[in-house]
Coordinates of C-alpha atoms and ligand atoms in Angstrom, one line a residue:
X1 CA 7.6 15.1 25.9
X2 CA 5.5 12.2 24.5
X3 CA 5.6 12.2 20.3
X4 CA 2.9 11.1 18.6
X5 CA 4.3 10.3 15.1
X6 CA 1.2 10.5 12.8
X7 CA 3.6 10.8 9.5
X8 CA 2.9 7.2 8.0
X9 CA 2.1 3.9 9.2
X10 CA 5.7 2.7 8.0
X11 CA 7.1 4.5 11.7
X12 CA 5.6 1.4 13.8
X13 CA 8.1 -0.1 15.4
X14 CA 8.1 -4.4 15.5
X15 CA 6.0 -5.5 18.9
X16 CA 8.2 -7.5 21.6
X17 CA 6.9 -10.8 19.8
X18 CA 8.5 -9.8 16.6
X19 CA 12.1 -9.2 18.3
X20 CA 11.8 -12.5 20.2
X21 CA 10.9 -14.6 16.9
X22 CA 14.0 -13.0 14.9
X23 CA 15.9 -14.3 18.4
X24 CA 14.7 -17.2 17.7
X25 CA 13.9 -17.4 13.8
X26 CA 15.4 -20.7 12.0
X27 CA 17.3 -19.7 9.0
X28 CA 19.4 -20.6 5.5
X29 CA 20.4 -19.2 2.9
X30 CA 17.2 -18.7 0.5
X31 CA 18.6 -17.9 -2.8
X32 CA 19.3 -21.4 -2.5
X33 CA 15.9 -21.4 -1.1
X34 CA 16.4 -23.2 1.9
X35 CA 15.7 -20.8 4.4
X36 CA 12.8 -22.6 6.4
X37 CA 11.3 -18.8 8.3
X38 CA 11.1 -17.2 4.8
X39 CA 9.6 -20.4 2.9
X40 CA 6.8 -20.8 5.8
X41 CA 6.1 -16.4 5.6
X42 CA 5.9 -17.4 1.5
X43 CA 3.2 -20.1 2.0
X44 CA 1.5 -18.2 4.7
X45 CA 0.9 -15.3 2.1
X46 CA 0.5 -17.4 -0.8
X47 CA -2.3 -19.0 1.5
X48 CA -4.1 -16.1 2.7
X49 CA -4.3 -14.4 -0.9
X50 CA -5.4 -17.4 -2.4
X51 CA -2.2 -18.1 -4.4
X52 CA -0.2 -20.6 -5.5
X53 CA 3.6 -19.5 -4.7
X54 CA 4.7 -16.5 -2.9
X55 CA 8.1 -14.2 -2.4
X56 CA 9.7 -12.0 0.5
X57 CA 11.0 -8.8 -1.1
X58 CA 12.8 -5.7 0.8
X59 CA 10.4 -3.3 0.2
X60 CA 7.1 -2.4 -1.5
X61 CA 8.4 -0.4 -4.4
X62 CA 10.6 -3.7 -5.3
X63 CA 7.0 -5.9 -4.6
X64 CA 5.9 -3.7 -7.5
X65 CA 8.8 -3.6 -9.6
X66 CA 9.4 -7.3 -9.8
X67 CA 5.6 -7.6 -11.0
X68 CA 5.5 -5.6 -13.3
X69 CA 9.0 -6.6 -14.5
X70 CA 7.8 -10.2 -14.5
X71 CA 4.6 -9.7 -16.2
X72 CA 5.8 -7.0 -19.1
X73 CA 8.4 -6.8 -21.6
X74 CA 10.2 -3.4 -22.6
X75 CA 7.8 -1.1 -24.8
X76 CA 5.0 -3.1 -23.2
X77 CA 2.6 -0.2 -21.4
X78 CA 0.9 -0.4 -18.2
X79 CA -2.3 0.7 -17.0
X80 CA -2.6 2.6 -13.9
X81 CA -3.8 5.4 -12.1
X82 CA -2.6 9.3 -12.4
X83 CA -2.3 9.3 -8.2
X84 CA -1.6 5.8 -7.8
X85 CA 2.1 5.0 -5.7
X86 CA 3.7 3.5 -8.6
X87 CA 2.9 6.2 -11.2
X88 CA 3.7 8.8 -8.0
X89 CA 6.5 7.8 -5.8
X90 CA 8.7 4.5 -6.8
X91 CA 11.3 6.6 -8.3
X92 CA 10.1 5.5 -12.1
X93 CA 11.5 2.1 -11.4
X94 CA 9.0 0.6 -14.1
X95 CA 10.3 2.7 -16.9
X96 CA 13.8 3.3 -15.4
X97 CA 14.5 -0.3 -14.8
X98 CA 12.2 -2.3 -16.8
X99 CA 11.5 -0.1 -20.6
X100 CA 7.3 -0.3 -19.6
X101 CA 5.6 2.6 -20.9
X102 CA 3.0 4.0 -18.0
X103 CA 0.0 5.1 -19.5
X104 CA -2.1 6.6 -16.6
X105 CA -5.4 7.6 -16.5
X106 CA -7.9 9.2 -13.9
X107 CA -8.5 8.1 -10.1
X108 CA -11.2 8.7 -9.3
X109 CA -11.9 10.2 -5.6
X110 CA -12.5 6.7 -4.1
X111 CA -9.3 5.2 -5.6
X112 CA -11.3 3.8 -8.8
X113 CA -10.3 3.8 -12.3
X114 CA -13.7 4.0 -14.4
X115 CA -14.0 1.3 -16.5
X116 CA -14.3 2.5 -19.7
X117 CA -11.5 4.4 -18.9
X118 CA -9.4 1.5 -18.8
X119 CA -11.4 0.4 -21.6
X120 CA -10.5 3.4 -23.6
X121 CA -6.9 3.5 -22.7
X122 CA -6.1 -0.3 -24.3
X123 CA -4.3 0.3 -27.3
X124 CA -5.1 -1.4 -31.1
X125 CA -2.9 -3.9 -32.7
X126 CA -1.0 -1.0 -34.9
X127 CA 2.7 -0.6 -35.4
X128 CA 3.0 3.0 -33.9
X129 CA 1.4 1.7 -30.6
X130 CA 3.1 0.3 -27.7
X131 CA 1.3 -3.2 -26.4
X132 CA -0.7 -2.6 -23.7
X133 CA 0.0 -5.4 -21.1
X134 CA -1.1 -4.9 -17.6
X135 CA -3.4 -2.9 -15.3
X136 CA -2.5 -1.7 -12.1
X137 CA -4.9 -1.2 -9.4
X138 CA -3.6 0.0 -5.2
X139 CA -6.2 -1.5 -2.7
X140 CA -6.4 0.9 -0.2
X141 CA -5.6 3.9 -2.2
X142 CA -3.1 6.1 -0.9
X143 CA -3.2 9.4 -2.4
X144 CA -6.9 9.0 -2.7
X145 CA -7.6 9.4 1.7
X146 CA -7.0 5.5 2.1
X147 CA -10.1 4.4 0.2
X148 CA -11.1 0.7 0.3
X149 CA -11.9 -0.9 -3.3
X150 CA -14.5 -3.4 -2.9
X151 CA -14.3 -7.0 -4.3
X152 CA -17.1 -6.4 -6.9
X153 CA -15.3 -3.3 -7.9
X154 CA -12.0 -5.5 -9.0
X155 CA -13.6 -8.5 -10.2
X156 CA -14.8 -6.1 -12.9
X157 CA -11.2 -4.9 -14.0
X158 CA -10.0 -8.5 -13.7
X159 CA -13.1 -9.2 -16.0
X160 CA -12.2 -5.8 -18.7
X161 CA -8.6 -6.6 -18.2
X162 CA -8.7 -10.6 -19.1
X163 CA -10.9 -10.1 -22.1
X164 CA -8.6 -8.1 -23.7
X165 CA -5.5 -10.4 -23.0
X166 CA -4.2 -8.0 -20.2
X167 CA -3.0 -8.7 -16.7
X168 CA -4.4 -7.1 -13.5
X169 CA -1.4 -6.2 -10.8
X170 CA -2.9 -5.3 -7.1
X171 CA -0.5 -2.8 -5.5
X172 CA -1.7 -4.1 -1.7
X173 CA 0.5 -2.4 0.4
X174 CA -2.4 -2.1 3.0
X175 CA -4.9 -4.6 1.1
X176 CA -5.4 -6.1 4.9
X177 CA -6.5 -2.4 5.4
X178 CA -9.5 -2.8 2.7
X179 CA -10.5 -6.2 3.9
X180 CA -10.8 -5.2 7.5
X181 CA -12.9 -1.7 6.8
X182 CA -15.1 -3.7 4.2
X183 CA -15.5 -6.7 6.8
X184 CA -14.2 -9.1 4.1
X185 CA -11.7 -12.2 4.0
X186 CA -8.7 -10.4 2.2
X187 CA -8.8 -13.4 -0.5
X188 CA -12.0 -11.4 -2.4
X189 CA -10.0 -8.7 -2.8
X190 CA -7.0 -10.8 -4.5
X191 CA -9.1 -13.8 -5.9
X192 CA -9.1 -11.9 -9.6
X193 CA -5.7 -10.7 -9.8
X194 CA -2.8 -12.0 -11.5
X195 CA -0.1 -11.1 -8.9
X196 CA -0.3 -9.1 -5.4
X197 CA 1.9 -7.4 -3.4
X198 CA 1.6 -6.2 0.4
X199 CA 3.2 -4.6 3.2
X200 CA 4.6 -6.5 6.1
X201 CA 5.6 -2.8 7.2
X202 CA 3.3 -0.6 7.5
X203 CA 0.5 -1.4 9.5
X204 CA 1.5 -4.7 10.4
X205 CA 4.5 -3.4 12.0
X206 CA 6.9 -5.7 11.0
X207 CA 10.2 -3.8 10.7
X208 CA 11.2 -4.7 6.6
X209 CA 9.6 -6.3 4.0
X210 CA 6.8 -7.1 1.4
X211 CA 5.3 -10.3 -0.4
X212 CA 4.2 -10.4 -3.9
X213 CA 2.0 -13.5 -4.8
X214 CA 0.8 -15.1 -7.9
X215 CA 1.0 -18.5 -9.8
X216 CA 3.9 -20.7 -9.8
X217 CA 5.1 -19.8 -13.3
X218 CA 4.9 -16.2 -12.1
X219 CA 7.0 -16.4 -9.1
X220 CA 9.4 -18.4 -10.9
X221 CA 10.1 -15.2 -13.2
X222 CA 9.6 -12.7 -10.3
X223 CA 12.3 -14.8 -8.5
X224 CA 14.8 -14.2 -11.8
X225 CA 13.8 -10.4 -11.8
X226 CA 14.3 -10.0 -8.1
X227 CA 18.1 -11.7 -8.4
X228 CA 18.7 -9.0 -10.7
X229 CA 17.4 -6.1 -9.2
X230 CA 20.1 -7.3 -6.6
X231 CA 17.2 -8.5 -3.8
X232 CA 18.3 -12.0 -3.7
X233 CA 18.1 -12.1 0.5
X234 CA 20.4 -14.8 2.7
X235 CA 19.3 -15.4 5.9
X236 CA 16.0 -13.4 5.5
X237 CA 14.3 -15.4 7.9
X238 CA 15.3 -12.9 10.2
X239 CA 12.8 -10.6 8.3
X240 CA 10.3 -13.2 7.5
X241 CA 10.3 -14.4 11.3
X242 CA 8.4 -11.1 12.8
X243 CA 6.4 -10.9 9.2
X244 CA 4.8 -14.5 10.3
X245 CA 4.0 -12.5 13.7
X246 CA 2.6 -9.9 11.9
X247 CA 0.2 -12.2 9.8
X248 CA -0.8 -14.0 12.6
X249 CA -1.3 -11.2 15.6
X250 CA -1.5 -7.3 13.8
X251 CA -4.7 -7.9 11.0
X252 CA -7.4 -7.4 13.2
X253 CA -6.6 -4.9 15.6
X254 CA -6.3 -2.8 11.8
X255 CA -9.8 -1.7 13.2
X256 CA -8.4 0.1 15.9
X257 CA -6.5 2.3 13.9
X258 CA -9.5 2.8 11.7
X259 CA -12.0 3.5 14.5
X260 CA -8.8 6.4 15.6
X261 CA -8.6 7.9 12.2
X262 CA -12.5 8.7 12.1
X263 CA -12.2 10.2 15.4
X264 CA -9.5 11.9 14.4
X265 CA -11.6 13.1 11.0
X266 CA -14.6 13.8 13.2
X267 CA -12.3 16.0 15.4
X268 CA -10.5 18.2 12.4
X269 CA -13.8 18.2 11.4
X270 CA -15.1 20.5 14.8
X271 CA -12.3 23.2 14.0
X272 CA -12.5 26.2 11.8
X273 CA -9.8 27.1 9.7
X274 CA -9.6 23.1 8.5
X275 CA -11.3 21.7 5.8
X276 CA -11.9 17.6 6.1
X277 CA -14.6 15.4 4.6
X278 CA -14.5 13.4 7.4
X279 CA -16.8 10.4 5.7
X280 CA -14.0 9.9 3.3
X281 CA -12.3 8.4 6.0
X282 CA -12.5 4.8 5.6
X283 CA -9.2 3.3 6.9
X284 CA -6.0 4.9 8.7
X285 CA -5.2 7.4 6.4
X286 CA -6.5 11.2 6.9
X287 CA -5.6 14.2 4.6
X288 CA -7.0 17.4 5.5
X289 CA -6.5 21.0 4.3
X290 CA -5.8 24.4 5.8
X291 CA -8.0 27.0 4.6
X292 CA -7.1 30.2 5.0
X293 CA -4.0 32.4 4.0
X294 CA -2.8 32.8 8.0
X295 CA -1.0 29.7 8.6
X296 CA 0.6 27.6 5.8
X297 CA 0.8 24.5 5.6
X298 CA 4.2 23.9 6.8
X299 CA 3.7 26.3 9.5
X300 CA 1.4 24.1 10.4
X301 CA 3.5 21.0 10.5
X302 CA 6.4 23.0 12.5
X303 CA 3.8 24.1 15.1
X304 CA 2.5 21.0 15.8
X305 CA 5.7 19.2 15.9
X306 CA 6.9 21.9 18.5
X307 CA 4.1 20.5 20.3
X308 CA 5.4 16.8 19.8
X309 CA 2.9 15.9 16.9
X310 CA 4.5 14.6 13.5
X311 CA 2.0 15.1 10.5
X312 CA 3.2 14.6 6.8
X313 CA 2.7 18.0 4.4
X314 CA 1.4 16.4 1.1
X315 CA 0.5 20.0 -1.0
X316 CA 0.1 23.4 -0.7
X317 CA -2.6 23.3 1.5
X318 CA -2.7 19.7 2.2
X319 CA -1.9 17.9 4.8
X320 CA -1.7 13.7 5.6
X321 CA -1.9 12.1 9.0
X322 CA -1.7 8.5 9.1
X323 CA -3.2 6.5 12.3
X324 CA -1.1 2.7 13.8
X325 CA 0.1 0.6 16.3
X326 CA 0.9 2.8 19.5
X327 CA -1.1 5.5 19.0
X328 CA -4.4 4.9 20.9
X329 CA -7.5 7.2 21.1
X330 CA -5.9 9.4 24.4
X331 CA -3.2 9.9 21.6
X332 CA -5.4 10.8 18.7
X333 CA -7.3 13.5 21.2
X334 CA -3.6 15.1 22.5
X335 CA -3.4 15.5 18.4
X336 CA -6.5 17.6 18.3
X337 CA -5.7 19.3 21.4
X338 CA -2.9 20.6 19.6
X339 CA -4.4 21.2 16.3
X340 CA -7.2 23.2 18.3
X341 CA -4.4 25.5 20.1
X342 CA -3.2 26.8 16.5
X343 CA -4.6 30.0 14.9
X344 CA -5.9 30.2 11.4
X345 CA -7.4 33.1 11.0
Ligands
LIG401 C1 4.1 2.4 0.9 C2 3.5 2.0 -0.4 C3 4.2 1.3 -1.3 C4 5.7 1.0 -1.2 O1 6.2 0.5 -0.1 P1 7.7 0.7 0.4 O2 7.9 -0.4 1.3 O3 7.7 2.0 1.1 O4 8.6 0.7 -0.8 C5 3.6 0.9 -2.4 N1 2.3 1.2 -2.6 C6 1.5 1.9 -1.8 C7 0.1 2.1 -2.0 C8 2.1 2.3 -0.6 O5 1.4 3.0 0.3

């Protein structure tokens, strides 16, 4: 039986092009920096986000760490949102790790953070506050359905978060996500901010790793903070090699999986006994609901992976399936075969 693993975009697996360019990747030892496959990925992504200096990282919960590391001192505090992945599901690194105070505040349904909110979360100059230093926004929003912030949309925070002294962070895990659903070169959506990090794993399908990209200066330190979180990589060109593939071959078939998730959406939308707002959908992430009392959630998920579909339980009720590389519209329609065989009332 076929499985059609809908649980995250990080289950892609790297294309035959990926495995032949680690084959055949070029490689040192970069903490010496002299790894020539990792210092062409670094200018590549420094490049497309409109950036002086880039770095390779193992994951992107370290992309994220080493920013906010780099960019904040201990008792410094950190703007971000209450569902964003950092506040949510990197372990606490920031405060664990780093000493930075999050101070989160609303997201709002489309993966915003109102502006006076921010406005109203940046502390005085007073000796019982801690010093508010960075703002964190995710581009597309995970927890809120995969919604795309626009480039208008951060230019504002960058805007609020410079006048007041601060620095904006961009968690961009799928920022090439947001620029392919809003039909925009992914350098609007980074122009603004001071450092960005993205995925070379998730829907890019690279097997391991993520960039972060700001100034010189700031790579400099995030290169320091990276040593020390023990990422300091050797031959990583073996990483970077099927990252360069990625850049250059997996951006703009992003669509596809866009176009499956809405038909999937649309789909979820047709049965009763599931509750979608299908025009939420606006990338390759789909969380629905079950909604009545006579199949749970996780009855749910071990009914449909009897049937050889993987979806992610997320809540109660609530349920996450993410669309990629491999699965293909006949495999998005199997998927609501199966969800249409279930019975919910
Ligand atoms: C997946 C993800 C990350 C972290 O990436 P890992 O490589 O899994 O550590 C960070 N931010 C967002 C929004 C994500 O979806």
């Amino acid at each position: 039986m076929r499985t059609i693993d809908l649980r995250s975009d990080t289950v892609t697996l790297p294309t035959a092009a990926m495995r032949q360019a680690m084959c055949n990747a070029e490689l040192g030892d970069d903490v010496f920096e002299e790894d020539p496959t990792t210092i062409r990925l670094e200018k590549m992504a420094a490049e497309r986000m409109g950036k002086e200096a880039a770095m390779l990282v193992a994951s992107g919960t370290m992309g994220n760490l080493v920013c906010v590391l780099s960019h904040c001192r201990r008792g410094d505090e950190v703007i971000l949102g209450d569902r964003s992945h950092t506040f949510l599901y990197e372990a606490g690194g920031i405060a664990a790790m780093g000493g930075v105070h999050p101070h989160t505040i609303a997201n709002q349904p489309d993966g915003t953070l109102r502006l006076e909110d921010i406005a109203g979360a940046i502390r005085a100059d007073n000796v019982h506050f801690p010093r508010t230093r960075l703002v964190c926004l995710e581009n597309t929003h995970n927890r809120c359905g995969g919604a795309a912030l626009s480039p208008r949309y951060i230019e504002q925070v960058a805007a609020l978060a410079h006048d007041h002294g601060l620095l904006l962070h961009l968690d961009g895990a799928r920022v090439f996500n947001a620029a392919v659903a809003l039909d925009v070169n992914v350098e609007e959506l980074t122009r603004h901010v001071d450092s960005v990090s993205f995925c070379l794993s998730k829907g890019l399908s690279a097997p391991v790793g993520s960039l972060v990209c700001g100034s010189k200066e700031f790579i400099y330190e995030a290169r320091r903070n990276r040593k020390a979180l023990g990422g300091g990589m050797r031959q990583c060109g073996i990483i970077a090699a099927p990252g360069i593939e990625a850049l250059e071959q997996m951006i703009e078939r992003l669509a596809e999986d866009h176009d499956n998730a809405r038909r999937l959406a649309e789909g979820i939308a047709e049965i009763s006994g599931l509750l979608i707002e299908p025009e939420r959908v606006q990338t390759n992430i789909v969380y629905f609901d079950v909604a009545g009392q006579t199949i749970s959630a996780e009855q749910l998920v071990a009914t449909l992976a009897h049937k050889g579909v993987k979806i992610l339980q997320v809540g109660p009720a609530r349920l996450r399936a993410v669309t990629h590389y491999g699965i293909g519209a006949e495999g998005i329609d199997l998927t609501l075969a199966a969800l249409e065989q279930v019975t919910y009332r």
